[in-house]
mmCIF file with all atom_site columns, C-alpha atoms in Angstrom:
data_model
loop_
_atom_site.group_PDB
_atom_site.id
_atom_site.type_symbol
_atom_site.label_atom_id
_atom_site.label_alt_id
_atom_site.label_comp_id
_atom_site.label_asym_id
_atom_site.label_entity_id
_atom_site.label_seq_id
_atom_site.pdbx_PDB_ins_code
_atom_site.Cartn_x
_atom_site.Cartn_y
_atom_site.Cartn_z
_atom_site.occupancy
_atom_site.B_iso_or_equiv
_atom_site.pdbx_formal_charge
_atom_site.auth_seq_id
_atom_site.auth_comp_id
_atom_site.auth_asym_id
_atom_site.auth_atom_id
_atom_site.pdbx_PDB_model_num
ATOM 1  C CA . UNK A 1 1  ? -41.773 15.030 48.488 1.00 0.00 ? 33  UNK A CA 1
ATOM 2  C CA . UNK A 1 2  ? -41.425 18.737 47.285 1.00 0.00 ? 34  UNK A CA 1
ATOM 3  C CA . UNK A 1 3  ? -38.627 17.500 44.754 1.00 0.00 ? 35  UNK A CA 1
ATOM 4  C CA . UNK A 1 4  ? -41.800 14.973 43.313 1.00 0.00 ? 36  UNK A CA 1
ATOM 5  C CA . UNK A 1 5  ? -42.882 17.686 40.696 1.00 0.00 ? 37  UNK A CA 1
ATOM 6  C CA . UNK A 1 6  ? -39.866 17.400 39.050 1.00 0.00 ? 38  UNK A CA 1
ATOM 7  C CA . UNK A 1 7  ? -38.665 14.066 38.819 1.00 0.00 ? 39  UNK A CA 1
ATOM 8  C CA . UNK A 1 8  ? -42.593 11.998 39.078 1.00 0.00 ? 40  UNK A CA 1
ATOM 9  C CA . UNK A 1 9  ? -41.143 8.910  37.812 1.00 0.00 ? 41  UNK A CA 1
ATOM 10 C CA . UNK A 1 10 ? -38.550 7.822  38.771 1.00 0.00 ? 42  UNK A CA 1
ATOM 11 C CA . UNK A 1 11 ? -36.162 4.023  38.511 1.00 0.00 ? 43  UNK A CA 1
ATOM 12 C CA . UNK A 1 12 ? -34.692 3.730  41.940 1.00 0.00 ? 44  UNK A CA 1
ATOM 13 C CA . UNK A 1 13 ? -35.564 5.363  45.106 1.00 0.00 ? 45  UNK A CA 1
ATOM 14 C CA . UNK A 1 14 ? -33.749 6.038  48.217 1.00 0.00 ? 46  UNK A CA 1
ATOM 15 C CA . UNK A 1 15 ? -34.677 7.540  51.814 1.00 0.00 ? 47  UNK A CA 1
ATOM 16 C CA . UNK A 1 16 ? -31.853 8.012  54.048 1.00 0.00 ? 48  UNK A CA 1
ATOM 17 C CA . UNK A 1 17 ? -33.105 9.929  57.561 1.00 0.00 ? 49  UNK A CA 1
ATOM 18 C CA . UNK A 1 18 ? -31.649 11.550 60.589 1.00 0.00 ? 50  UNK A CA 1
ATOM 19 C CA . UNK A 1 19 ? -32.964 12.446 64.217 1.00 0.00 ? 51  UNK A CA 1
ATOM 20 C CA . UNK A 1 20 ? -31.375 16.105 64.696 1.00 0.00 ? 52  UNK A CA 1
ATOM 21 C CA . UNK A 1 21 ? -31.397 17.747 68.601 1.00 0.00 ? 53  UNK A CA 1
ATOM 22 C CA . UNK A 1 22 ? -32.219 21.040 66.876 1.00 0.00 ? 54  UNK A CA 1
ATOM 23 C CA . UNK A 1 23 ? -35.003 23.296 65.523 1.00 0.00 ? 55  UNK A CA 1
ATOM 24 C CA . UNK A 1 24 ? -35.719 22.709 61.584 1.00 0.00 ? 56  UNK A CA 1
ATOM 25 C CA . UNK A 1 25 ? -35.476 26.223 60.916 1.00 0.00 ? 57  UNK A CA 1
ATOM 26 C CA . UNK A 1 26 ? -31.316 25.842 62.701 1.00 0.00 ? 58  UNK A CA 1
ATOM 27 C CA . UNK A 1 27 ? -31.184 23.061 60.821 1.00 0.00 ? 59  UNK A CA 1
ATOM 28 C CA . UNK A 1 28 ? -32.809 24.322 57.525 1.00 0.00 ? 60  UNK A CA 1
ATOM 29 C CA . UNK A 1 29 ? -29.921 27.268 57.314 1.00 0.00 ? 61  UNK A CA 1
ATOM 30 C CA . UNK A 1 30 ? -27.646 25.011 58.487 1.00 0.00 ? 62  UNK A CA 1
ATOM 31 C CA . UNK A 1 31 ? -28.205 22.400 55.631 1.00 0.00 ? 63  UNK A CA 1
ATOM 32 C CA . UNK A 1 32 ? -27.615 25.830 52.895 1.00 0.00 ? 64  UNK A CA 1
ATOM 33 C CA . UNK A 1 33 ? -24.442 27.354 54.701 1.00 0.00 ? 65  UNK A CA 1
ATOM 34 C CA . UNK A 1 34 ? -23.156 23.556 54.240 1.00 0.00 ? 66  UNK A CA 1
ATOM 35 C CA . UNK A 1 35 ? -19.195 23.352 53.462 1.00 0.00 ? 67  UNK A CA 1
ATOM 36 C CA . UNK A 1 36 ? -19.509 20.716 50.213 1.00 0.00 ? 68  UNK A CA 1
ATOM 37 C CA . UNK A 1 37 ? -15.371 21.983 50.005 1.00 0.00 ? 69  UNK A CA 1
ATOM 38 C CA . UNK A 1 38 ? -14.448 18.565 52.218 1.00 0.00 ? 70  UNK A CA 1
ATOM 39 C CA . UNK A 1 39 ? -16.329 16.482 49.872 1.00 0.00 ? 71  UNK A CA 1
ATOM 40 C CA . UNK A 1 40 ? -13.862 14.110 47.029 1.00 0.00 ? 72  UNK A CA 1
ATOM 41 C CA . UNK A 1 41 ? -16.933 13.992 45.380 1.00 0.00 ? 73  UNK A CA 1
ATOM 42 C CA . UNK A 1 42 ? -18.303 17.282 45.027 1.00 0.00 ? 74  UNK A CA 1
ATOM 43 C CA . UNK A 1 43 ? -15.055 18.545 44.536 1.00 0.00 ? 75  UNK A CA 1
ATOM 44 C CA . UNK A 1 44 ? -14.040 15.683 41.198 1.00 0.00 ? 76  UNK A CA 1
ATOM 45 C CA . UNK A 1 45 ? -17.536 16.633 40.195 1.00 0.00 ? 77  UNK A CA 1
ATOM 46 C CA . UNK A 1 46 ? -16.999 20.500 40.344 1.00 0.00 ? 78  UNK A CA 1
ATOM 47 C CA . UNK A 1 47 ? -13.905 19.605 38.279 1.00 0.00 ? 79  UNK A CA 1
ATOM 48 C CA . UNK A 1 48 ? -15.379 17.452 35.719 1.00 0.00 ? 80  UNK A CA 1
ATOM 49 C CA . UNK A 1 49 ? -17.983 20.315 34.549 1.00 0.00 ? 81  UNK A CA 1
ATOM 50 C CA . UNK A 1 50 ? -15.006 23.226 35.013 1.00 0.00 ? 82  UNK A CA 1
ATOM 51 C CA . UNK A 1 51 ? -17.428 24.560 37.478 1.00 0.00 ? 83  UNK A CA 1
ATOM 52 C CA . UNK A 1 52 ? -15.776 27.265 39.525 1.00 0.00 ? 84  UNK A CA 1
ATOM 53 C CA . UNK A 1 53 ? -17.613 28.452 43.094 1.00 0.00 ? 85  UNK A CA 1
ATOM 54 C CA . UNK A 1 54 ? -15.939 30.543 45.395 1.00 0.00 ? 86  UNK A CA 1
ATOM 55 C CA . UNK A 1 55 ? -17.267 29.604 48.102 1.00 0.00 ? 87  UNK A CA 1
ATOM 56 C CA . UNK A 1 56 ? -18.542 25.751 48.238 1.00 0.00 ? 88  UNK A CA 1
ATOM 57 C CA . UNK A 1 57 ? -22.178 25.613 50.325 1.00 0.00 ? 89  UNK A CA 1
ATOM 58 C CA . UNK A 1 58 ? -25.478 25.937 48.479 1.00 0.00 ? 90  UNK A CA 1
ATOM 59 C CA . UNK A 1 59 ? -25.600 29.741 49.259 1.00 0.00 ? 91  UNK A CA 1
ATOM 60 C CA . UNK A 1 60 ? -22.006 30.035 47.269 1.00 0.00 ? 92  UNK A CA 1
ATOM 61 C CA . UNK A 1 61 ? -22.984 27.630 44.575 1.00 0.00 ? 93  UNK A CA 1
ATOM 62 C CA . UNK A 1 62 ? -26.613 29.650 44.162 1.00 0.00 ? 94  UNK A CA 1
ATOM 63 C CA . UNK A 1 63 ? -24.700 33.288 44.189 1.00 0.00 ? 95  UNK A CA 1
ATOM 64 C CA . UNK A 1 64 ? -22.578 31.945 41.312 1.00 0.00 ? 96  UNK A CA 1
ATOM 65 C CA . UNK A 1 65 ? -24.993 31.880 38.719 1.00 0.00 ? 97  UNK A CA 1
ATOM 66 C CA . UNK A 1 66 ? -24.134 27.845 38.515 1.00 0.00 ? 98  UNK A CA 1
ATOM 67 C CA . UNK A 1 67 ? -27.296 27.213 40.524 1.00 0.00 ? 99  UNK A CA 1
ATOM 68 C CA . UNK A 1 68 ? -30.711 27.835 40.990 1.00 0.00 ? 100 UNK A CA 1
ATOM 69 C CA . UNK A 1 69 ? -33.364 26.885 43.310 1.00 0.00 ? 101 UNK A CA 1
ATOM 70 C CA . UNK A 1 70 ? -35.676 25.723 41.430 1.00 0.00 ? 102 UNK A CA 1
ATOM 71 C CA . UNK A 1 71 ? -38.644 25.280 44.586 1.00 0.00 ? 103 UNK A CA 1
ATOM 72 C CA . UNK A 1 72 ? -38.796 26.259 48.227 1.00 0.00 ? 104 UNK A CA 1
ATOM 73 C CA . UNK A 1 73 ? -40.594 25.585 51.123 1.00 0.00 ? 105 UNK A CA 1
ATOM 74 C CA . UNK A 1 74 ? -38.319 27.118 54.183 1.00 0.00 ? 106 UNK A CA 1
ATOM 75 C CA . UNK A 1 75 ? -38.065 24.898 56.241 1.00 0.00 ? 107 UNK A CA 1
ATOM 76 C CA . UNK A 1 76 ? -38.889 21.465 55.293 1.00 0.00 ? 108 UNK A CA 1
ATOM 77 C CA . UNK A 1 77 ? -37.167 21.174 51.959 1.00 0.00 ? 109 UNK A CA 1
ATOM 78 C CA . UNK A 1 78 ? -35.129 22.940 49.153 1.00 0.00 ? 110 UNK A CA 1
ATOM 79 C CA . UNK A 1 79 ? -35.205 21.809 45.245 1.00 0.00 ? 111 UNK A CA 1
ATOM 80 C CA . UNK A 1 80 ? -31.969 23.034 44.047 1.00 0.00 ? 112 UNK A CA 1
#
């Protein structure tokens, strides 16, 4: 997995999967445009960190300058 380059050793591991009836490119684009505003966990974490992001999508978070893509393998994976 792409993240293994950055976290080669860890104490816990969980793998989740979901079969999606859409092309991989559309799924990848949808993941980058996913709106996190409805997630109380995301809202709480942003409030704790005092992060101001006008648009709570991955693309919006990247545009705010507080986040960065450190690795990407389109259309398969990205690490933020």
